[in-house]
Amino acid sequence: MKIGLIDVDGHRNKKTGIAFPNIALMKVSNYYKQLGHEVEHANFGHYDKLYISKLFNFTPEIDLNVGFISANEINKGGTGYDIKKRLPLDIEVCDPDYSVYHDCDFSVQFFSRGCIRNCSFCVVREKEGFIMPQKPMNLNPNGKHIEILDNNFFANPEWKSAIDYLLDKKQPVNLHGVDVRIMNEEQAYWLNKLKHLKQIHIAWDFPKIDLVPQITEMTKHVKPYKVMCYVLIGFNSTPEQDLYRVEKLRELKIDPFVMPYNKSDPYQKRFARWVNHKAIFKTVKWSEYRQGSFSSVCP
Ligand code: SF4
């Protein structure tokens, strides 16, 4: 059989040009190749089966007619189509086939799925349920670092085995989900033992929760310049609370990165631009930038 894969919202890194691999499609590829079938990224022609993945519901739907693609059977999956849909178990248990993304020079890994929290703006709990440890998948044979996609790495009851695994691999890591609210001293110590590819990302989404004690504790082990903190604005927060959080982070010498909940709201857009443009954030006060007199500095 000829199997076609379509990664609807697949994107390439702006700097490296390398595509971020889609795990579900790599598992599909491995499954069918093991059965002796031909698998490729679908771009033209007729296929016996098409697997189409869409992770975000805001990504526009693909028009198969434009690419002159047709198939006897079309399977669509991913959060962008159906939050509850799962791969069939015999595909889910397969390791990813990295040859689908031949230029990919890193691995993607999960040690857990789900989360202990149920934040109202997030679909993880609805999609994946309460946190569950997960057996790691095989790594990319050409991988030079590991992207760790856990939603909440340290909420995993088996987080220490994950750290041992990563220390054993000796590759730099990029941790996507570090929940500073639950971080204890032992976790901060081991977090610092990993070789980090870039800044460690934490989040301060809820202004009513004071994260200063936890962040202060964390920075006893992890140097503040190694940490970046996402600050969600426009979702249950006032402009005063937004300013308080970014100024507190500045005091703690941690880089804030503002995530506007509504990207078309003029205040949220402007505040995000002020904070996220580091040269402006370092030199111009919000009280001045808010007035608009510095708008020409920032496109
Ligand atoms: S902690 Fe993060 S992953 Fe977990 S529910 Fe909240 S936003 Fe989602």
Coordinates of C-alpha atoms and ligand atoms in Angstrom, one line a residue:
M1 CA 0.0 0.0 0.0
K2 CA 1.0 3.6 -0.5
I3 CA 0.5 5.7 2.7
G4 CA 0.6 9.5 2.6
L5 CA 1.2 11.7 5.6
I6 CA 0.1 15.4 5.9
D7 CA 1.3 17.6 8.8
V8 CA -1.3 20.4 8.4
D9 CA 0.3 22.8 10.9
G10 CA 3.9 21.6 10.5
H11 CA 6.3 24.5 10.9
R12 CA 10.0 25.1 10.4
N13 CA 12.2 26.8 12.9
K14 CA 12.9 30.3 11.6
K15 CA 16.6 30.1 12.3
T16 CA 17.5 26.5 11.4
G17 CA 14.8 25.8 8.8
I18 CA 14.2 22.4 10.5
A19 CA 10.7 21.1 10.8
F20 CA 9.3 20.3 14.2
P21 CA 8.4 16.6 13.9
N22 CA 4.9 15.3 14.4
I23 CA 5.0 12.3 16.7
A24 CA 1.7 10.7 15.6
L25 CA 2.8 10.8 11.9
M26 CA 6.2 9.3 12.8
K27 CA 4.4 6.5 14.6
V28 CA 2.1 5.9 11.7
S29 CA 5.1 5.7 9.4
N30 CA 6.9 3.2 11.6
Y31 CA 3.8 1.0 11.8
Y32 CA 3.2 0.8 8.1
K33 CA 6.9 0.4 7.2
Q34 CA 7.1 -2.5 9.6
L35 CA 4.3 -4.1 7.6
G36 CA 6.3 -3.5 4.4
H37 CA 4.3 -0.6 3.0
E38 CA 5.5 2.6 1.3
V39 CA 5.2 5.8 3.4
E40 CA 5.8 9.4 2.3
H41 CA 4.8 13.0 2.9
A42 CA 1.8 13.3 0.6
N43 CA 2.3 16.1 -1.9
F44 CA 0.8 14.9 -5.1
G45 CA -1.1 11.8 -6.4
H46 CA -3.2 9.0 -5.2
Y47 CA -2.8 7.1 -1.9
D48 CA -4.3 4.0 -0.4
K49 CA -4.5 5.7 3.0
L50 CA -3.9 9.3 4.0
Y51 CA -3.1 10.3 7.6
I52 CA -3.7 14.0 8.2
S53 CA -2.7 15.6 11.5
K54 CA -3.7 19.1 12.8
L55 CA -2.7 20.2 16.2
F56 CA -4.3 23.6 16.4
N57 CA -7.9 24.4 15.7
F58 CA -6.9 27.9 14.4
T59 CA -4.8 26.3 11.6
P60 CA -6.8 26.5 8.3
E61 CA -8.0 23.2 6.8
I62 CA -6.0 21.8 4.0
D63 CA -7.5 21.6 0.5
L64 CA -6.5 18.2 -1.0
N65 CA -7.7 19.3 -4.5
V66 CA -5.0 22.1 -4.5
G67 CA -2.3 19.5 -4.2
F68 CA -4.0 17.0 -6.5
I69 CA -4.1 14.5 -3.6
S70 CA -6.6 11.8 -3.4
A71 CA -7.0 8.6 -1.3
N72 CA -9.2 5.6 -0.8
E73 CA -9.2 6.2 3.0
I74 CA -8.6 9.4 4.9
N75 CA -7.8 9.5 8.6
K76 CA -7.7 12.8 10.4
G77 CA -6.4 13.3 13.9
G78 CA -4.9 15.7 16.4
T79 CA -6.3 18.3 18.8
G80 CA -7.1 20.6 15.8
Y81 CA -9.7 18.0 14.6
D82 CA -10.9 16.1 17.6
I83 CA -9.5 16.5 21.1
K84 CA -10.6 13.0 22.1
K85 CA -9.4 11.0 19.1
R86 CA -6.5 8.6 19.7
L87 CA -4.3 6.6 17.4
P88 CA -5.2 2.9 17.2
L89 CA -3.3 1.1 20.0
D90 CA -1.1 -0.9 17.6
I91 CA 0.1 2.4 16.1
E92 CA 0.3 4.3 19.4
V93 CA 2.8 1.7 20.8
C94 CA 5.2 2.1 17.9
D95 CA 8.3 4.2 18.3
P96 CA 8.6 7.3 16.0
D97 CA 10.2 6.9 12.6
Y98 CA 12.5 10.0 12.4
S99 CA 13.4 9.3 8.7
V100 CA 10.1 11.0 8.0
Y101 CA 11.8 14.3 9.0
H102 CA 15.2 13.5 7.5
D103 CA 16.8 16.9 8.3
C104 CA 15.6 16.8 12.0
D105 CA 18.7 16.9 14.3
F106 CA 16.9 16.6 17.6
S107 CA 14.6 14.2 19.5
V108 CA 11.2 14.7 21.0
Q109 CA 10.4 13.0 24.2
F110 CA 7.7 12.6 26.8
F111 CA 8.1 11.1 30.3
S112 CA 4.5 11.8 31.2
R113 CA 1.1 12.8 29.7
G114 CA -1.6 14.9 31.2
C115 CA -1.3 17.3 34.1
I116 CA -2.2 17.7 37.8
R117 CA -3.9 21.0 37.1
N118 CA -6.9 22.0 35.1
C119 CA -6.3 25.6 34.0
S120 CA -9.4 27.1 32.4
F121 CA -7.5 28.3 29.3
C122 CA -5.8 24.9 28.6
V123 CA -7.1 21.7 27.0
V124 CA -4.5 19.3 28.4
R125 CA -6.7 17.9 31.2
E126 CA -9.6 17.4 28.9
K127 CA -7.4 15.8 26.2
E128 CA -5.0 13.8 28.3
G129 CA -6.4 13.5 31.8
F130 CA -4.5 13.5 35.1
I131 CA -0.8 13.1 34.9
M132 CA 0.5 9.7 34.1
P133 CA 4.1 8.6 33.7
Q134 CA 5.0 7.3 30.3
K135 CA 7.8 5.0 29.0
P136 CA 10.2 7.1 26.9
M137 CA 10.2 6.6 23.2
N138 CA 13.3 5.8 21.1
L139 CA 15.5 8.9 20.3
N140 CA 16.4 10.3 16.9
P141 CA 19.6 8.5 15.8
N142 CA 20.7 11.9 14.4
G143 CA 19.6 13.9 17.4
K144 CA 21.9 16.3 19.1
H145 CA 19.5 17.5 21.8
I146 CA 16.1 16.5 23.3
E147 CA 12.9 18.5 23.3
I148 CA 11.0 17.4 26.4
L149 CA 7.3 17.9 25.8
D150 CA 5.9 17.0 29.2
N151 CA 3.1 19.4 30.2
N152 CA 4.3 19.4 33.8
F153 CA 7.7 17.6 34.1
F154 CA 8.0 17.8 37.9
A155 CA 4.4 16.8 38.6
N156 CA 5.3 13.4 37.3
P157 CA 5.7 11.0 40.3
E158 CA 8.6 9.4 38.4
W159 CA 10.4 12.7 37.6
K160 CA 13.6 11.5 39.1
S161 CA 13.9 8.5 36.7
A162 CA 13.3 11.0 33.9
I163 CA 16.3 13.1 35.2
D164 CA 18.4 10.0 35.5
Y165 CA 17.5 9.0 31.9
L166 CA 18.4 12.5 30.6
L167 CA 21.7 12.7 32.6
D168 CA 22.6 9.3 31.1
K169 CA 21.9 10.5 27.5
K170 CA 24.3 13.5 28.1
Q171 CA 22.5 15.6 25.5
P172 CA 21.3 19.2 26.0
V173 CA 17.6 19.4 26.8
N174 CA 14.8 21.9 26.2
L175 CA 12.2 21.5 28.9
H176 CA 8.8 22.8 27.8
G177 CA 6.8 22.4 31.0
V178 CA 8.4 23.4 34.3
D179 CA 5.8 24.3 37.0
V180 CA 7.5 26.5 39.5
R181 CA 4.5 26.4 41.8
I182 CA 5.3 22.8 42.9
M183 CA 9.1 22.9 42.6
N184 CA 10.9 21.9 45.7
E185 CA 14.6 22.3 46.6
E186 CA 15.6 18.7 45.4
Q187 CA 13.9 19.3 42.0
A188 CA 15.6 22.7 41.6
Y189 CA 18.9 21.0 42.4
W190 CA 18.5 18.3 39.7
L191 CA 17.0 20.8 37.2
N192 CA 20.3 22.6 37.4
K193 CA 22.3 19.4 36.8
L194 CA 20.8 19.1 33.3
K195 CA 22.5 20.6 30.3
H196 CA 20.0 23.2 29.1
L197 CA 19.9 24.1 25.4
K198 CA 18.2 27.4 26.1
Q199 CA 16.5 29.3 29.0
I200 CA 14.3 27.2 31.3
H201 CA 10.7 28.3 30.7
I202 CA 8.4 28.8 33.7
A203 CA 5.0 30.5 33.8
W204 CA 3.3 33.0 36.1
D205 CA -0.2 32.9 34.6
F206 CA -2.4 33.7 37.6
P207 CA -1.8 37.1 39.3
K208 CA -3.5 36.0 42.5
I209 CA -0.9 33.4 43.1
D210 CA 2.3 35.0 44.5
L211 CA 5.2 33.1 42.9
V212 CA 8.0 35.2 44.4
P213 CA 8.8 32.7 47.2
Q214 CA 9.0 29.7 44.8
I215 CA 11.0 31.6 42.2
T216 CA 13.4 32.9 44.8
E217 CA 13.8 29.3 46.1
M218 CA 14.4 28.1 42.5
T219 CA 17.1 30.7 41.8
K220 CA 19.1 29.4 44.8
H221 CA 20.0 26.5 42.5
V222 CA 19.4 27.8 39.0
K223 CA 21.0 31.1 38.0
P224 CA 18.2 33.7 37.1
Y225 CA 19.7 34.4 33.6
K226 CA 19.0 30.7 32.8
V227 CA 15.2 31.2 33.4
M228 CA 12.5 32.9 31.3
C229 CA 9.0 33.3 32.7
Y230 CA 5.8 33.5 30.6
V231 CA 3.3 36.0 31.9
L232 CA -0.3 35.5 30.6
I233 CA -2.1 38.8 30.4
G234 CA -5.7 39.7 29.5
F235 CA -7.1 36.6 31.2
N236 CA -8.4 37.3 34.6
S237 CA -5.8 40.0 35.3
T238 CA -5.7 43.8 35.5
P239 CA -3.1 46.0 33.9
E240 CA -1.8 46.7 37.4
Q241 CA -1.4 43.0 38.1
D242 CA 0.4 42.6 34.7
L243 CA 2.8 45.3 35.5
Y244 CA 3.4 43.9 39.1
R245 CA 4.4 40.5 37.7
V246 CA 6.8 41.7 35.0
E247 CA 8.4 44.2 37.4
K248 CA 8.8 41.5 40.1
L249 CA 10.5 39.3 37.6
R250 CA 12.8 42.2 36.6
E251 CA 13.8 42.5 40.3
L252 CA 14.5 38.8 40.4
K253 CA 16.6 39.2 37.3
I254 CA 14.4 36.8 35.3
D255 CA 13.3 37.6 31.8
P256 CA 9.6 38.0 31.5
F257 CA 7.8 37.1 28.2
V258 CA 4.3 38.3 27.9
M259 CA 1.6 36.1 26.3
P260 CA -1.5 38.2 25.4
Y261 CA -4.7 36.2 25.7
N262 CA -6.3 38.4 23.0
K263 CA -3.7 39.4 20.5
S264 CA -5.9 42.0 18.9
D265 CA -6.6 43.9 22.1
P266 CA -4.6 47.2 21.8
Y267 CA -3.5 47.3 25.4
Q268 CA -2.4 43.6 25.4
K269 CA -0.6 44.1 22.1
R270 CA 1.2 47.2 23.4
F271 CA 2.1 45.8 26.8
A272 CA 3.5 42.6 25.2
R273 CA 5.5 44.6 22.7
W274 CA 7.0 46.7 25.6
V275 CA 8.1 43.7 27.6
N276 CA 9.1 41.3 24.8
H277 CA 11.3 43.9 23.0
K278 CA 14.2 43.5 25.5
A279 CA 16.0 46.7 24.4
I280 CA 12.8 48.7 25.1
F281 CA 12.0 46.9 28.4
K282 CA 15.4 47.6 29.7
T283 CA 15.4 51.3 28.9
V284 CA 11.9 52.7 28.8
K285 CA 9.3 52.7 31.6
W286 CA 5.8 51.4 31.0
S287 CA 4.4 54.8 32.1
E288 CA 6.3 56.4 29.1
Y289 CA 5.8 53.6 26.6
R290 CA 2.1 53.4 27.3
Q291 CA 1.6 57.1 26.2
G292 CA 2.8 56.2 22.7
S293 CA 5.8 58.5 22.6
F294 CA 8.1 55.5 21.9
S295 CA 6.0 53.8 19.3
S296 CA 8.5 54.6 16.5
V297 CA 11.3 52.5 18.1
C298 CA 9.2 49.4 17.9
P299 CA 7.6 48.3 14.6
Ligands
SF4_1 S1 -0.3 23.7 34.3 FE1 0.1 24.0 32.1 S2 -0.4 22.0 31.1 FE2 -1.3 21.9 33.2 S3 -3.4 22.5 32.9 FE3 -2.3 24.4 33.5 S4 -1.6 25.3 31.5 FE4 -2.3 23.2 31.1

